Amino acid sequence: MFGKFETEIATGMMLGHRLAVGGRTFSKGHTLSLEDVAFFLSHGISSVLAHRFEEHEIDEVTAADILGAPFAKEGVFSKSAVGGRVNFYAKADGLFIAERDLINSFNSINQAVTFACLADRSRVVEGELVGTLKIIPLAVGYRTVETARLVASTRPPISVWPFESRAVTLISTTLPSLGAKTVEKTARITAARLMERGSTLVSELYSEHDINALADVLREEADRRAGSNHLVIVFGASAVADANDVIPAAIREAGGKVERVGMPVDPGNLIVIGAIADIPVIGAPGCARSPSLNGLDWVLDRTLAGDRIDSGTIARMGVGGLLKEISSRPQLREASVSHEAVPQLRDTALSGL
């Protein structure tokens, strides 16, 4: 029970707030000893805000350690509880997975028990903080702790899937309008993007921006890499405009399957997801020539962590899929308008009504 108690009976209780007395500081949650009580009384402290333990209660630190155990499983480690809080960290670079429904159930058991984490499918680096569990009061009932432990133990509420190291081929289609410097910059940025995820760009190939020409290059590369843990990324000299445009049509012509053309993530709308036999093929959106976050990053995160990527997966990316605009894109979402100009534009529009 939390409340105001006479100091003389407060032995064994936990301080409800930080308290500075006689040049000493006692932290919140400190368990008061006989010596502490005597010290308080000698300095005129006649009452304290504290928590008195009931028989059915567990202190915040013990409760946090008990409940933290089920969270520190697959690719996740934790440190001992401090002040009723346990933090969780990634064991490796990879993809953070959060079981939303399970975590919601956990957080609905009792308001005394809370868990917060990164968004599902976030890319993380080794040692990064991915979640935190906090016991709100200084003590919590045993039944609450046991119920929460059982819920969290049904399956890992959070995990980090480490990135798989893959060898990657980059195919660039060419047109007279596409400069060599752009192609070189794209390769450099793509290599860096892959390196961040533990993979390596091992081959750069070129093709005319033509269905048959690209199909020949894709077919030959897929045959050469068959049975390996390989990935192919294609950058088109021109953005994809249709499901029958050059990149998706070339994948099909090479004997492959196109899973999806387009995604509800911007920048990144104009992506192509497919495969030739066991080799994944990604038609990169033009915005991926920039190092800024875009839909290709989301697809690479999932692909390189072994997560399933299909049309349904892509379709569910829309909420949160509006990313920061890339100013270098040929066609921006909307014309740039200064904040100062907005009232003037509004007044002009209203004057015409």
Short mmCIF file of C-alpha atoms in Angstrom, two decimals:
data_model
loop_
_atom_site.label_atom_id
_atom_site.label_comp_id
_atom_site.label_asym_id
_atom_site.label_seq_id
_atom_site.Cartn_x
_atom_site.Cartn_y
_atom_site.Cartn_z
CA MET A 1 0.00 0.00 0.00
CA PHE A 2 1.34 3.43 -0.96
CA GLY A 3 0.75 6.39 1.30
CA LYS A 4 1.96 8.65 4.07
CA PHE A 5 3.30 6.82 7.12
CA GLU A 6 4.74 7.89 10.45
CA THR A 7 8.50 7.57 10.25
CA GLU A 8 8.77 5.51 13.43
CA ILE A 9 6.82 2.62 11.82
CA ALA A 10 8.42 2.88 8.36
CA THR A 11 11.17 0.27 8.78
CA GLY A 12 11.10 -2.13 5.81
CA MET A 13 9.00 0.20 3.65
CA MET A 14 10.15 1.57 0.27
CA LEU A 15 10.53 5.31 -0.13
CA GLY A 16 7.99 6.71 -2.56
CA HIS A 17 10.17 9.63 -3.65
CA ARG A 18 13.77 10.78 -3.55
CA LEU A 19 14.51 12.41 -0.21
CA ALA A 20 17.46 14.59 0.86
CA VAL A 21 18.04 14.62 4.63
CA GLY A 22 20.99 15.89 6.66
CA GLY A 23 23.42 15.94 3.75
CA ARG A 24 22.42 12.46 2.59
CA THR A 25 20.22 11.49 -0.34
CA PHE A 26 17.86 8.53 -0.27
CA SER A 27 16.60 7.35 -3.66
CA LYS A 28 13.08 6.44 -4.64
CA GLY A 29 12.50 2.75 -3.91
CA HIS A 30 15.11 2.63 -1.15
CA THR A 31 14.13 0.14 1.56
CA LEU A 32 14.25 1.89 4.91
CA SER A 33 16.36 0.26 7.62
CA LEU A 34 16.20 0.84 11.38
CA GLU A 35 19.23 3.12 11.03
CA ASP A 36 17.51 5.12 8.27
CA VAL A 37 14.41 5.61 10.41
CA ALA A 38 16.52 6.74 13.37
CA PHE A 39 18.42 9.15 11.10
CA PHE A 40 15.18 10.64 9.76
CA LEU A 41 13.74 11.09 13.24
CA SER A 42 16.94 12.76 14.44
CA HIS A 43 16.50 15.31 11.64
CA GLY A 44 12.87 16.04 12.37
CA ILE A 45 11.32 13.88 9.62
CA SER A 46 8.14 12.67 11.31
CA SER A 47 6.45 11.12 8.27
CA VAL A 48 7.38 9.74 4.85
CA LEU A 49 5.65 8.83 1.60
CA ALA A 50 6.35 5.15 1.18
CA HIS A 51 5.07 1.78 0.04
CA ARG A 52 4.23 -0.81 2.68
CA PHE A 53 4.48 -4.35 1.35
CA GLU A 54 1.52 -6.68 1.50
CA GLU A 55 1.99 -10.45 1.62
CA HIS A 56 0.89 -10.94 -1.99
CA GLU A 57 3.24 -8.32 -3.48
CA ILE A 58 6.60 -8.45 -5.25
CA ASP A 59 8.98 -5.48 -5.34
CA GLU A 60 9.44 -3.65 -8.64
CA VAL A 61 12.98 -4.90 -9.31
CA THR A 62 12.18 -8.58 -8.72
CA ALA A 63 8.99 -8.29 -10.78
CA ALA A 64 10.86 -6.63 -13.65
CA ASP A 65 13.54 -9.33 -13.68
CA ILE A 66 10.89 -12.10 -13.69
CA LEU A 67 8.92 -10.51 -16.52
CA GLY A 68 12.01 -9.57 -18.49
CA ALA A 69 13.13 -13.18 -18.94
CA PRO A 70 10.62 -14.14 -21.69
CA PHE A 71 11.56 -11.05 -23.71
CA ALA A 72 15.31 -11.75 -23.75
CA LYS A 73 15.25 -14.74 -26.08
CA GLU A 74 15.77 -14.80 -29.86
CA GLY A 75 18.52 -12.36 -30.80
CA VAL A 76 17.81 -10.15 -27.79
CA PHE A 77 19.67 -9.70 -24.50
CA SER A 78 18.87 -7.71 -21.36
CA LYS A 79 20.52 -6.22 -18.32
CA SER A 80 19.42 -6.57 -14.70
CA ALA A 81 16.49 -4.45 -13.60
CA VAL A 82 17.13 -1.00 -12.16
CA GLY A 83 14.28 0.94 -10.58
CA GLY A 84 11.71 -1.50 -11.92
CA ARG A 85 13.01 -1.22 -15.49
CA VAL A 86 14.65 -3.79 -17.75
CA ASN A 87 16.13 -2.72 -21.09
CA PHE A 88 16.54 -5.04 -24.08
CA TYR A 89 19.20 -4.86 -26.78
CA ALA A 90 19.91 -6.42 -30.18
CA LYS A 91 22.53 -9.17 -30.24
CA ALA A 92 23.36 -8.52 -33.90
CA ASP A 93 22.62 -6.27 -36.86
CA GLY A 94 19.29 -7.36 -38.27
CA LEU A 95 15.53 -6.99 -38.42
CA PHE A 96 13.59 -6.32 -35.23
CA ILE A 97 10.37 -8.33 -34.96
CA ALA A 98 7.58 -7.36 -32.57
CA GLU A 99 4.52 -9.54 -31.94
CA ARG A 100 2.00 -6.71 -31.79
CA ASP A 101 -1.03 -8.71 -30.59
CA LEU A 102 0.97 -10.47 -27.88
CA ILE A 103 2.50 -7.22 -26.64
CA ASN A 104 -0.92 -5.55 -26.62
CA SER A 105 -2.26 -8.44 -24.52
CA PHE A 106 0.69 -8.12 -22.14
CA ASN A 107 0.11 -4.38 -21.72
CA SER A 108 -3.61 -4.96 -21.10
CA ILE A 109 -3.16 -7.27 -18.09
CA ASN A 110 -2.65 -4.54 -15.51
CA GLN A 111 -1.63 -0.90 -15.81
CA ALA A 112 1.19 -1.62 -13.35
CA VAL A 113 3.03 -3.63 -16.03
CA THR A 114 4.21 -1.97 -19.27
CA PHE A 115 6.40 -2.83 -22.24
CA ALA A 116 7.47 -0.52 -25.08
CA CYS A 117 9.56 -1.34 -28.13
CA LEU A 118 10.60 -0.22 -31.60
CA ALA A 119 8.20 -0.51 -34.50
CA ASP A 120 7.87 -3.99 -35.97
CA ARG A 121 10.34 -4.71 -38.79
CA SER A 122 12.74 -1.94 -37.78
CA ARG A 123 16.34 -2.32 -38.90
CA VAL A 124 18.65 -2.43 -35.87
CA VAL A 125 22.36 -2.63 -35.18
CA GLU A 126 24.16 -4.75 -32.61
CA GLY A 127 23.76 -3.32 -29.12
CA GLU A 128 20.86 -1.04 -30.04
CA LEU A 129 18.09 -0.55 -27.48
CA VAL A 130 15.01 -2.30 -28.89
CA GLY A 131 12.62 -2.42 -25.94
CA THR A 132 12.05 -1.51 -22.31
CA LEU A 133 9.88 -3.09 -19.62
CA LYS A 134 8.77 -0.91 -16.69
CA ILE A 135 6.91 -1.74 -13.50
CA ILE A 136 5.01 1.45 -12.67
CA PRO A 137 4.44 1.16 -8.87
CA LEU A 138 7.05 0.19 -6.31
CA ALA A 139 5.46 -3.23 -5.91
CA VAL A 140 2.99 -5.34 -7.83
CA GLY A 141 0.76 -8.28 -6.97
CA TYR A 142 2.10 -11.80 -7.46
CA ARG A 143 -0.96 -12.84 -9.52
CA THR A 144 -0.41 -9.96 -11.92
CA VAL A 145 3.24 -10.90 -12.36
CA GLU A 146 2.45 -14.57 -12.93
CA THR A 147 -0.33 -13.81 -15.43
CA ALA A 148 1.93 -11.44 -17.36
CA ARG A 149 4.78 -13.96 -17.32
CA LEU A 150 2.56 -16.69 -18.77
CA VAL A 151 1.30 -14.39 -21.55
CA ALA A 152 4.84 -13.30 -22.48
CA SER A 153 6.04 -16.91 -22.47
CA THR A 154 3.60 -18.20 -25.12
CA ARG A 155 6.11 -17.20 -27.81
CA PRO A 156 8.93 -14.62 -27.99
CA PRO A 157 7.26 -11.18 -27.87
CA ILE A 158 10.29 -9.63 -29.56
CA SER A 159 13.22 -10.97 -31.55
CA VAL A 160 16.03 -9.83 -33.82
CA TRP A 161 16.61 -11.81 -36.99
CA PRO A 162 20.26 -11.33 -37.99
CA PHE A 163 21.03 -10.35 -41.55
CA GLU A 164 22.24 -13.14 -43.81
CA SER A 165 25.40 -12.39 -45.77
CA ARG A 166 24.53 -12.47 -49.47
CA ALA A 167 26.44 -11.91 -52.67
CA VAL A 168 24.61 -9.44 -54.90
CA THR A 169 24.64 -8.66 -58.60
CA LEU A 170 23.70 -5.18 -59.79
CA ILE A 171 22.31 -4.90 -63.32
CA SER A 172 21.96 -1.44 -64.83
CA THR A 173 19.98 -0.87 -68.01
CA THR A 174 21.18 1.97 -70.20
CA LEU A 175 19.79 4.68 -72.43
CA PRO A 176 21.63 7.56 -74.12
CA SER A 177 20.00 9.95 -71.65
CA LEU A 178 21.49 8.16 -68.63
CA GLY A 179 24.96 9.44 -67.76
CA ALA A 180 27.84 7.19 -66.77
CA LYS A 181 28.36 9.18 -63.57
CA THR A 182 24.80 8.39 -62.47
CA VAL A 183 25.38 4.67 -63.03
CA GLU A 184 28.68 4.79 -61.12
CA LYS A 185 27.10 6.70 -58.23
CA THR A 186 24.22 4.21 -58.11
CA ALA A 187 26.65 1.29 -57.82
CA ARG A 188 28.57 3.03 -55.06
CA ILE A 189 25.43 3.84 -53.06
CA THR A 190 24.04 0.33 -53.56
CA ALA A 191 27.29 -1.26 -52.36
CA ALA A 192 27.16 0.88 -49.21
CA ARG A 193 23.48 0.01 -48.66
CA LEU A 194 24.31 -3.69 -48.85
CA MET A 195 27.39 -3.41 -46.65
CA GLU A 196 25.24 -1.89 -43.88
CA ARG A 197 23.30 -5.15 -43.93
CA GLY A 198 26.27 -7.50 -44.11
CA SER A 199 26.04 -8.27 -47.84
CA THR A 200 28.44 -7.60 -50.70
CA LEU A 201 28.08 -6.29 -54.23
CA VAL A 202 30.16 -8.80 -56.21
CA SER A 203 29.16 -8.14 -59.81
CA GLU A 204 28.02 -5.22 -61.98
CA LEU A 205 26.36 -6.01 -65.32
CA TYR A 206 24.82 -3.82 -68.01
CA SER A 207 22.03 -4.20 -70.52
CA GLU A 208 20.16 -2.12 -73.04
CA HIS A 209 16.84 -0.85 -71.68
CA ASP A 210 15.00 -3.49 -73.66
CA ILE A 211 12.92 -6.50 -72.61
CA ASN A 212 14.80 -9.15 -74.57
CA ALA A 213 18.26 -7.74 -73.87
CA LEU A 214 17.61 -7.54 -70.13
CA ALA A 215 15.98 -11.00 -70.13
CA ASP A 216 19.13 -12.49 -71.64
CA VAL A 217 21.33 -10.94 -68.93
CA LEU A 218 18.93 -12.02 -66.16
CA ARG A 219 18.65 -15.57 -67.48
CA GLU A 220 22.41 -15.99 -67.77
CA GLU A 221 23.03 -14.58 -64.29
CA ALA A 222 20.30 -16.72 -62.71
CA ASP A 223 21.76 -19.84 -64.33
CA ARG A 224 25.25 -18.94 -63.15
CA ARG A 225 24.10 -18.29 -59.56
CA ALA A 226 21.60 -21.17 -59.28
CA GLY A 227 21.60 -22.86 -55.89
CA SER A 228 23.54 -20.05 -54.23
CA ASN A 229 22.48 -17.50 -51.65
CA HIS A 230 22.43 -14.78 -54.30
CA LEU A 231 20.37 -11.66 -54.96
CA VAL A 232 19.94 -9.57 -58.12
CA ILE A 233 19.06 -5.87 -58.10
CA VAL A 234 18.11 -4.14 -61.35
CA PHE A 235 18.20 -0.38 -61.85
CA GLY A 236 16.28 0.68 -64.93
CA ALA A 237 17.40 3.63 -67.02
CA SER A 238 13.74 4.65 -66.99
CA ALA A 239 11.24 4.32 -64.15
CA VAL A 240 8.72 1.46 -64.26
CA ALA A 241 5.38 2.68 -65.58
CA ASP A 242 3.41 -0.56 -65.93
CA ALA A 243 3.36 -4.24 -64.99
CA ASN A 244 4.39 -4.97 -68.58
CA ASP A 245 7.25 -2.46 -68.63
CA VAL A 246 10.84 -3.50 -69.31
CA ILE A 247 11.95 -4.85 -65.91
CA PRO A 248 8.88 -6.94 -64.97
CA ALA A 249 8.47 -8.16 -68.55
CA ALA A 250 12.15 -9.16 -68.71
CA ILE A 251 11.86 -11.16 -65.48
CA ARG A 252 8.96 -13.12 -66.95
CA GLU A 253 10.73 -13.51 -70.30
CA ALA A 254 13.73 -14.98 -68.46
CA GLY A 255 11.46 -17.66 -66.97
CA GLY A 256 10.87 -15.92 -63.67
CA LYS A 257 7.85 -14.79 -61.69
CA VAL A 258 6.83 -11.24 -60.83
CA GLU A 259 5.30 -11.06 -57.36
CA ARG A 260 4.54 -7.35 -57.25
CA VAL A 261 4.91 -4.16 -59.28
CA GLY A 262 4.57 -1.08 -57.09
CA MET A 263 4.40 -0.65 -53.32
CA PRO A 264 2.51 1.65 -50.92
CA VAL A 265 5.75 3.23 -49.68
CA ASP A 266 6.94 6.60 -50.91
CA PRO A 267 9.69 7.24 -51.89
CA GLY A 268 9.82 3.75 -53.35
CA ASN A 269 6.46 3.33 -55.10
CA LEU A 270 7.97 2.12 -58.38
CA ILE A 271 9.61 -1.10 -57.21
CA VAL A 272 9.42 -4.58 -58.75
CA ILE A 273 9.59 -7.77 -56.67
CA GLY A 274 10.21 -11.06 -58.43
CA ALA A 275 12.42 -14.13 -58.73
CA ILE A 276 14.00 -16.38 -61.33
CA ALA A 277 14.06 -19.93 -59.94
CA ASP A 278 15.59 -19.52 -56.45
CA ILE A 279 17.23 -16.16 -57.13
CA PRO A 280 15.31 -13.10 -55.86
CA VAL A 281 15.21 -10.20 -58.31
CA ILE A 282 14.42 -6.66 -57.19
CA GLY A 283 13.71 -3.92 -59.69
CA ALA A 284 14.86 -0.89 -57.71
CA PRO A 285 12.90 2.37 -57.74
CA GLY A 286 14.75 5.38 -59.12
CA CYS A 287 14.78 7.03 -55.67
CA ALA A 288 17.18 4.29 -54.52
CA ARG A 289 19.93 6.02 -56.49
CA SER A 290 19.97 8.25 -53.39
CA PRO A 291 21.20 6.98 -49.99
CA SER A 292 18.06 8.39 -48.32
CA LEU A 293 15.56 5.97 -46.78
CA ASN A 294 13.12 4.54 -49.33
CA GLY A 295 11.08 1.45 -50.13
CA LEU A 296 14.11 -0.53 -51.33
CA ASP A 297 15.56 -0.28 -47.81
CA TRP A 298 12.44 -1.89 -46.36
CA VAL A 299 12.53 -4.70 -48.92
CA LEU A 300 16.25 -5.33 -48.41
CA ASP A 301 15.83 -5.40 -44.62
CA ARG A 302 13.24 -8.15 -44.89
CA THR A 303 14.91 -10.09 -47.69
CA LEU A 304 18.35 -10.15 -46.06
CA ALA A 305 16.90 -11.17 -42.67
CA GLY A 306 15.05 -14.11 -44.19
CA ASP A 307 11.61 -12.56 -43.74
CA ARG A 308 8.86 -13.47 -46.17
CA ILE A 309 8.28 -10.95 -48.97
CA ASP A 310 5.18 -11.36 -51.10
CA SER A 311 2.44 -9.16 -52.50
CA GLY A 312 0.49 -9.30 -49.24
CA THR A 313 3.56 -8.26 -47.23
CA ILE A 314 4.07 -5.26 -49.50
CA ALA A 315 0.38 -4.34 -49.39
CA ARG A 316 0.54 -3.99 -45.60
CA MET A 317 3.37 -1.44 -45.65
CA GLY A 318 1.17 1.58 -46.34
CA VAL A 319 0.64 2.68 -42.74
CA GLY A 320 3.93 4.36 -41.89
CA GLY A 321 4.98 4.11 -45.52
CA LEU A 322 5.03 7.86 -46.18
CA LEU A 323 8.74 8.50 -45.73
CA LYS A 324 10.72 11.72 -45.83
CA GLU A 325 10.78 13.31 -49.28
CA ILE A 326 14.01 13.03 -51.30
CA SER A 327 14.58 16.50 -52.75
CA SER A 328 16.64 15.23 -55.70
CA ARG A 329 13.76 13.17 -57.15
CA PRO A 330 12.74 14.20 -60.67
CA GLN A 331 9.09 14.44 -59.63
CA LEU A 332 8.31 15.54 -56.08
CA ARG A 333 5.01 14.81 -54.32
CA GLU A 334 4.10 18.50 -54.46
CA ALA A 335 5.69 21.81 -55.35
CA SER A 336 7.75 23.39 -52.61
CA VAL A 337 5.77 26.08 -50.81
CA SER A 338 7.28 28.16 -48.02
CA HIS A 339 5.39 28.39 -44.73
CA GLU A 340 5.24 32.17 -45.14
CA ALA A 341 3.42 31.78 -48.44
CA VAL A 342 0.64 29.54 -47.11
CA PRO A 343 -1.54 32.29 -45.54
CA GLN A 344 -1.20 34.40 -48.69
CA LEU A 345 -2.25 31.47 -50.90
CA ARG A 346 -5.21 30.74 -48.61
CA ASP A 347 -6.34 34.38 -48.65
CA THR A 348 -6.04 34.50 -52.44
CA ALA A 349 -8.13 31.34 -52.78
CA LEU A 350 -10.80 32.63 -50.40
CA SER A 351 -11.05 35.95 -52.25
CA GLY A 352 -12.21 34.07 -55.33
CA LEU A 353 -15.17 32.46 -53.53
#
